[in-house]
């Protein structure tokens, strides 16, 4: 069965001990589609994953069922408990047990948001050319705190400063924009300064009027020149 079909099948299950229903919990305005598992036990999940890895042929469905139905915070707890109880990193064991898309997705699920962003930024700047869409999407949409966490994760994982990588892999005004975003100093206030808006509107209106006035003068000069040429030609 194709991987994504298996994923859909696992998500549709709703047995007593395998559910993600948390309808009784009030959700904020913005929230992820993967909610915290209500009956979470890191040690139990660790045991399930360990048995799934050690099973002959690897029980991939069991691994998927655990990882996709836990929040990121819960997955980080599973990763920590696994290493404590087994003396090995869960990511290393999954790399050895899985392949292809399933391996990539499971490893991504075990990253923190900052680690995943750092990984995507490294991929976007690695090799010939850069993936500017990825760079822009990540750096332009993260909060100041998230930017700092990304830079820290990047330094820890790749032993490089993200700013230096951006400088070496991009150029011109685009580099300046990305470095400004990486400074993490954006104004995140939601308060609207009405005086500033009014001044900005007046400036824009003045510029538009000035452009219109210049265009009218140019148009008049062209018409006058055309008429003059016609008069000269008719003599």
Tab-separated table of C-alpha atoms in Angstrom:
chain	number	residue	atom	x	y	z
A	1	UNK	CA	0.000	0.000	0.000
A	2	UNK	CA	1.412	3.448	-0.899
A	3	UNK	CA	2.765	5.365	2.083
A	4	UNK	CA	0.228	8.196	2.095
A	5	UNK	CA	-2.672	5.731	1.749
A	6	UNK	CA	-1.360	3.907	4.809
A	7	UNK	CA	-1.065	7.211	6.641
A	8	UNK	CA	-4.697	8.045	5.847
A	9	UNK	CA	-5.810	4.591	6.962
A	10	UNK	CA	-4.028	4.904	10.308
A	11	UNK	CA	-5.484	8.364	10.953
A	12	UNK	CA	-9.011	7.103	10.297
A	13	UNK	CA	-8.836	4.493	13.061
A	14	UNK	CA	-10.699	5.238	16.259
A	15	UNK	CA	-10.287	2.374	18.688
A	16	UNK	CA	-10.412	2.889	22.442
A	17	UNK	CA	-6.647	2.941	22.823
A	18	UNK	CA	-5.809	4.666	19.556
A	19	UNK	CA	-7.629	7.945	19.156
A	20	UNK	CA	-6.804	11.604	18.641
A	21	UNK	CA	-10.229	12.978	19.559
A	22	UNK	CA	-9.933	15.886	21.946
A	23	UNK	CA	-13.243	17.599	21.212
A	24	UNK	CA	-13.660	18.517	24.879
A	25	UNK	CA	-10.608	20.800	24.731
A	26	UNK	CA	-11.222	24.383	23.645
A	27	UNK	CA	-8.991	25.286	20.718
A	28	UNK	CA	-7.428	28.730	20.227
A	29	UNK	CA	-8.074	30.744	17.090
A	30	UNK	CA	-4.870	29.412	15.520
A	31	UNK	CA	-3.854	25.834	16.203
A	32	UNK	CA	-2.144	22.877	14.591
A	33	UNK	CA	-4.029	19.979	13.106
A	34	UNK	CA	-2.132	17.526	15.336
A	35	UNK	CA	-3.347	18.027	18.886
A	36	UNK	CA	-1.662	16.589	22.017
A	37	UNK	CA	-2.483	12.920	22.488
A	38	UNK	CA	-4.837	12.733	25.515
A	39	UNK	CA	-3.505	9.446	26.959
A	40	UNK	CA	0.169	10.156	26.349
A	41	UNK	CA	2.821	8.028	28.022
A	42	UNK	CA	6.341	8.497	26.695
A	43	UNK	CA	7.631	5.184	28.076
A	44	UNK	CA	4.784	3.203	26.503
A	45	UNK	CA	5.318	4.907	23.141
A	46	UNK	CA	9.049	4.282	23.382
A	47	UNK	CA	8.416	0.568	23.961
A	48	UNK	CA	6.055	0.405	20.967
A	49	UNK	CA	8.606	2.041	18.677
A	50	UNK	CA	11.470	-0.123	19.969
A	51	UNK	CA	9.491	-3.319	19.313
A	52	UNK	CA	8.469	-2.018	15.883
A	53	UNK	CA	12.103	-1.385	14.947
A	54	UNK	CA	13.329	-4.733	16.283
A	55	UNK	CA	10.538	-6.735	14.615
A	56	UNK	CA	11.692	-8.702	11.579
A	57	UNK	CA	10.850	-6.594	8.561
A	58	UNK	CA	10.103	-3.555	10.787
A	59	UNK	CA	6.533	-2.767	11.826
A	60	UNK	CA	6.233	0.519	9.935
A	61	UNK	CA	2.532	0.972	10.705
A	62	UNK	CA	3.221	0.973	14.450
A	63	UNK	CA	5.898	3.639	14.062
A	64	UNK	CA	3.598	5.794	11.935
A	65	UNK	CA	0.659	5.347	14.325
A	66	UNK	CA	2.681	6.720	17.222
A	67	UNK	CA	4.562	9.580	15.577
A	68	UNK	CA	1.763	11.117	13.515
A	69	UNK	CA	-0.686	11.200	16.422
A	70	UNK	CA	1.582	12.937	18.919
A	71	UNK	CA	2.240	16.653	19.169
A	72	UNK	CA	5.756	17.932	18.551
A	73	UNK	CA	6.320	18.410	22.267
A	74	UNK	CA	5.259	14.804	22.914
A	75	UNK	CA	7.538	13.517	20.154
A	76	UNK	CA	10.479	15.352	21.732
A	77	UNK	CA	9.675	13.604	25.006
A	78	UNK	CA	9.563	10.217	23.256
A	79	UNK	CA	12.938	10.925	21.655
A	80	UNK	CA	14.499	11.816	25.015
A	81	UNK	CA	13.042	8.797	26.848
A	82	UNK	CA	14.109	6.440	24.043
A	83	UNK	CA	17.713	7.608	24.291
A	84	UNK	CA	17.674	7.343	28.097
A	85	UNK	CA	16.195	3.831	28.145
A	86	UNK	CA	18.090	2.391	25.167
A	87	UNK	CA	21.369	4.293	25.159
A	88	UNK	CA	20.933	5.063	21.464
A	89	UNK	CA	19.432	7.921	19.521
A	90	UNK	CA	15.983	7.215	18.120
A	91	UNK	CA	16.861	9.075	14.928
A	92	UNK	CA	19.885	6.828	14.322
A	93	UNK	CA	17.827	3.659	14.809
A	94	UNK	CA	15.078	4.930	12.514
A	95	UNK	CA	17.649	5.783	9.838
A	96	UNK	CA	18.899	2.207	9.998
A	97	UNK	CA	15.406	0.683	9.959
A	98	UNK	CA	13.567	2.836	7.410
A	99	UNK	CA	14.114	4.066	3.868
A	100	UNK	CA	12.708	6.526	1.358
A	101	UNK	CA	9.844	8.902	2.089
A	102	UNK	CA	8.933	7.153	5.343
A	103	UNK	CA	12.431	7.685	6.711
A	104	UNK	CA	12.443	11.365	5.700
A	105	UNK	CA	9.018	12.040	7.229
A	106	UNK	CA	9.711	10.227	10.504
A	107	UNK	CA	13.007	12.059	10.959
A	108	UNK	CA	11.299	15.376	10.206
A	109	UNK	CA	8.585	14.603	12.762
A	110	UNK	CA	11.262	14.151	15.413
A	111	UNK	CA	12.728	17.609	14.805
A	112	UNK	CA	11.628	20.666	16.711
A	113	UNK	CA	10.134	23.439	14.544
A	114	UNK	CA	13.414	25.374	14.790
A	115	UNK	CA	15.471	22.313	13.836
A	116	UNK	CA	13.253	21.627	10.849
A	117	UNK	CA	13.497	25.244	9.684
A	118	UNK	CA	17.285	25.115	10.071
A	119	UNK	CA	17.372	21.885	8.056
A	120	UNK	CA	15.255	23.375	5.274
A	121	UNK	CA	17.456	26.490	5.172
A	122	UNK	CA	20.576	24.352	4.887
A	123	UNK	CA	19.027	22.378	2.019
A	124	UNK	CA	17.999	25.623	0.315
A	125	UNK	CA	21.571	26.952	0.377
A	126	UNK	CA	23.418	23.720	-0.330
A	127	UNK	CA	24.878	22.897	-3.726
A	128	UNK	CA	24.562	24.907	-6.919
A	129	UNK	CA	22.143	27.811	-6.642
A	130	UNK	CA	19.767	28.597	-3.823
A	131	UNK	CA	16.077	27.972	-3.299
A	132	UNK	CA	15.015	31.564	-2.703
A	133	UNK	CA	11.361	30.611	-2.210
A	134	UNK	CA	12.269	28.500	0.824
A	135	UNK	CA	14.558	31.184	2.254
A	136	UNK	CA	11.896	33.854	1.868
A	137	UNK	CA	9.021	31.717	3.144
A	138	UNK	CA	10.819	30.761	6.354
A	139	UNK	CA	12.632	33.968	7.252
A	140	UNK	CA	9.788	36.320	6.352
A	141	UNK	CA	7.101	34.460	8.305
A	142	UNK	CA	8.814	33.627	11.609
A	143	UNK	CA	8.591	35.734	14.755
A	144	UNK	CA	11.668	37.385	16.288
A	145	UNK	CA	11.878	34.640	18.910
A	146	UNK	CA	11.545	31.908	16.279
A	147	UNK	CA	14.327	33.534	14.233
A	148	UNK	CA	16.660	33.381	17.242
A	149	UNK	CA	15.747	29.719	17.839
A	150	UNK	CA	16.413	28.893	14.181
A	151	UNK	CA	19.855	30.531	14.284
A	152	UNK	CA	20.706	28.635	17.465
A	153	UNK	CA	19.551	25.306	15.995
A	154	UNK	CA	21.483	25.992	12.778
A	155	UNK	CA	24.701	26.696	14.690
A	156	UNK	CA	24.304	23.591	16.866
A	157	UNK	CA	23.563	21.248	13.969
A	158	UNK	CA	25.836	22.571	11.208
A	159	UNK	CA	28.556	24.413	13.177
A	160	UNK	CA	28.036	27.523	11.052
A	161	UNK	CA	26.475	30.916	11.539
A	162	UNK	CA	23.328	31.201	9.430
A	163	UNK	CA	24.156	34.829	8.571
A	164	UNK	CA	27.511	33.793	7.091
A	165	UNK	CA	25.869	31.095	4.970
A	166	UNK	CA	23.309	33.603	3.680
A	167	UNK	CA	26.088	36.073	2.806
A	168	UNK	CA	28.025	33.446	0.858
A	169	UNK	CA	25.057	31.941	-0.988
A	170	UNK	CA	23.014	35.044	-1.913
A	171	UNK	CA	23.847	38.488	-3.260
A	172	UNK	CA	22.747	42.098	-3.654
A	173	UNK	CA	19.643	43.584	-2.114
A	174	UNK	CA	18.220	40.125	-1.485
A	175	UNK	CA	21.090	39.397	0.897
A	176	UNK	CA	20.470	42.675	2.727
A	177	UNK	CA	16.778	41.832	3.142
A	178	UNK	CA	17.505	38.343	4.497
A	179	UNK	CA	20.122	39.651	6.920
A	180	UNK	CA	17.684	42.268	8.136
A	181	UNK	CA	15.107	39.534	8.751
A	182	UNK	CA	17.739	37.463	10.565
A	183	UNK	CA	18.488	40.340	12.918
A	184	UNK	CA	15.182	39.504	14.617
A	185	UNK	CA	14.361	43.128	15.268
A	186	UNK	CA	11.035	43.505	13.512
A	187	UNK	CA	8.322	45.545	15.181
A	188	UNK	CA	5.742	42.940	16.172
A	189	UNK	CA	3.351	45.397	17.762
A	190	UNK	CA	-0.253	45.116	16.585
A	191	UNK	CA	-1.069	48.697	17.593
A	192	UNK	CA	-1.903	50.968	14.660
A	193	UNK	CA	-0.357	54.457	14.754
A	194	UNK	CA	-3.154	56.493	13.185
A	195	UNK	CA	-1.013	59.645	13.022
A	196	UNK	CA	1.662	57.788	11.083
A	197	UNK	CA	-0.952	56.285	8.762
A	198	UNK	CA	-2.409	59.750	8.132
A	199	UNK	CA	1.020	61.229	7.376
A	200	UNK	CA	1.898	58.341	5.083
A	201	UNK	CA	-1.400	58.724	3.235
A	202	UNK	CA	-0.790	62.462	2.743
A	203	UNK	CA	2.732	61.854	1.435
A	204	UNK	CA	1.505	59.221	-1.016
A	205	UNK	CA	-1.339	61.494	-2.116
A	206	UNK	CA	1.100	64.372	-2.651
A	207	UNK	CA	3.411	62.159	-4.713
A	208	UNK	CA	0.511	60.934	-6.830
A	209	UNK	CA	-0.674	64.500	-7.437
A	210	UNK	CA	2.857	65.548	-8.343
A	211	UNK	CA	3.148	62.672	-10.820
A	212	UNK	CA	-0.192	63.629	-12.363
A	213	UNK	CA	0.861	67.291	-12.619
A	214	UNK	CA	4.145	66.328	-14.319
A	215	UNK	CA	2.289	64.081	-16.742
A	216	UNK	CA	-0.138	66.888	-17.627
A	217	UNK	CA	2.762	69.296	-18.273
A	218	UNK	CA	4.457	66.677	-20.435
A	219	UNK	CA	1.222	66.013	-22.339
A	220	UNK	CA	0.680	69.750	-22.946
A	221	UNK	CA	4.245	70.156	-24.227
A	222	UNK	CA	3.788	67.245	-26.640
A	223	UNK	CA	0.490	68.645	-27.930
A	224	UNK	CA	1.980	72.126	-28.364
A	225	UNK	CA	4.944	70.680	-30.248
A	226	UNK	CA	2.607	68.668	-32.468
A	227	UNK	CA	0.513	71.761	-33.262
A	228	UNK	CA	3.645	73.783	-33.997
A	229	UNK	CA	4.872	71.147	-36.436
A	230	UNK	CA	1.485	71.102	-38.148
A	231	UNK	CA	1.539	74.896	-38.542
A	232	UNK	CA	5.049	74.849	-39.982
A	233	UNK	CA	4.132	72.040	-42.368
A	234	UNK	CA	1.005	73.848	-43.588
A	235	UNK	CA	2.888	77.014	-44.612
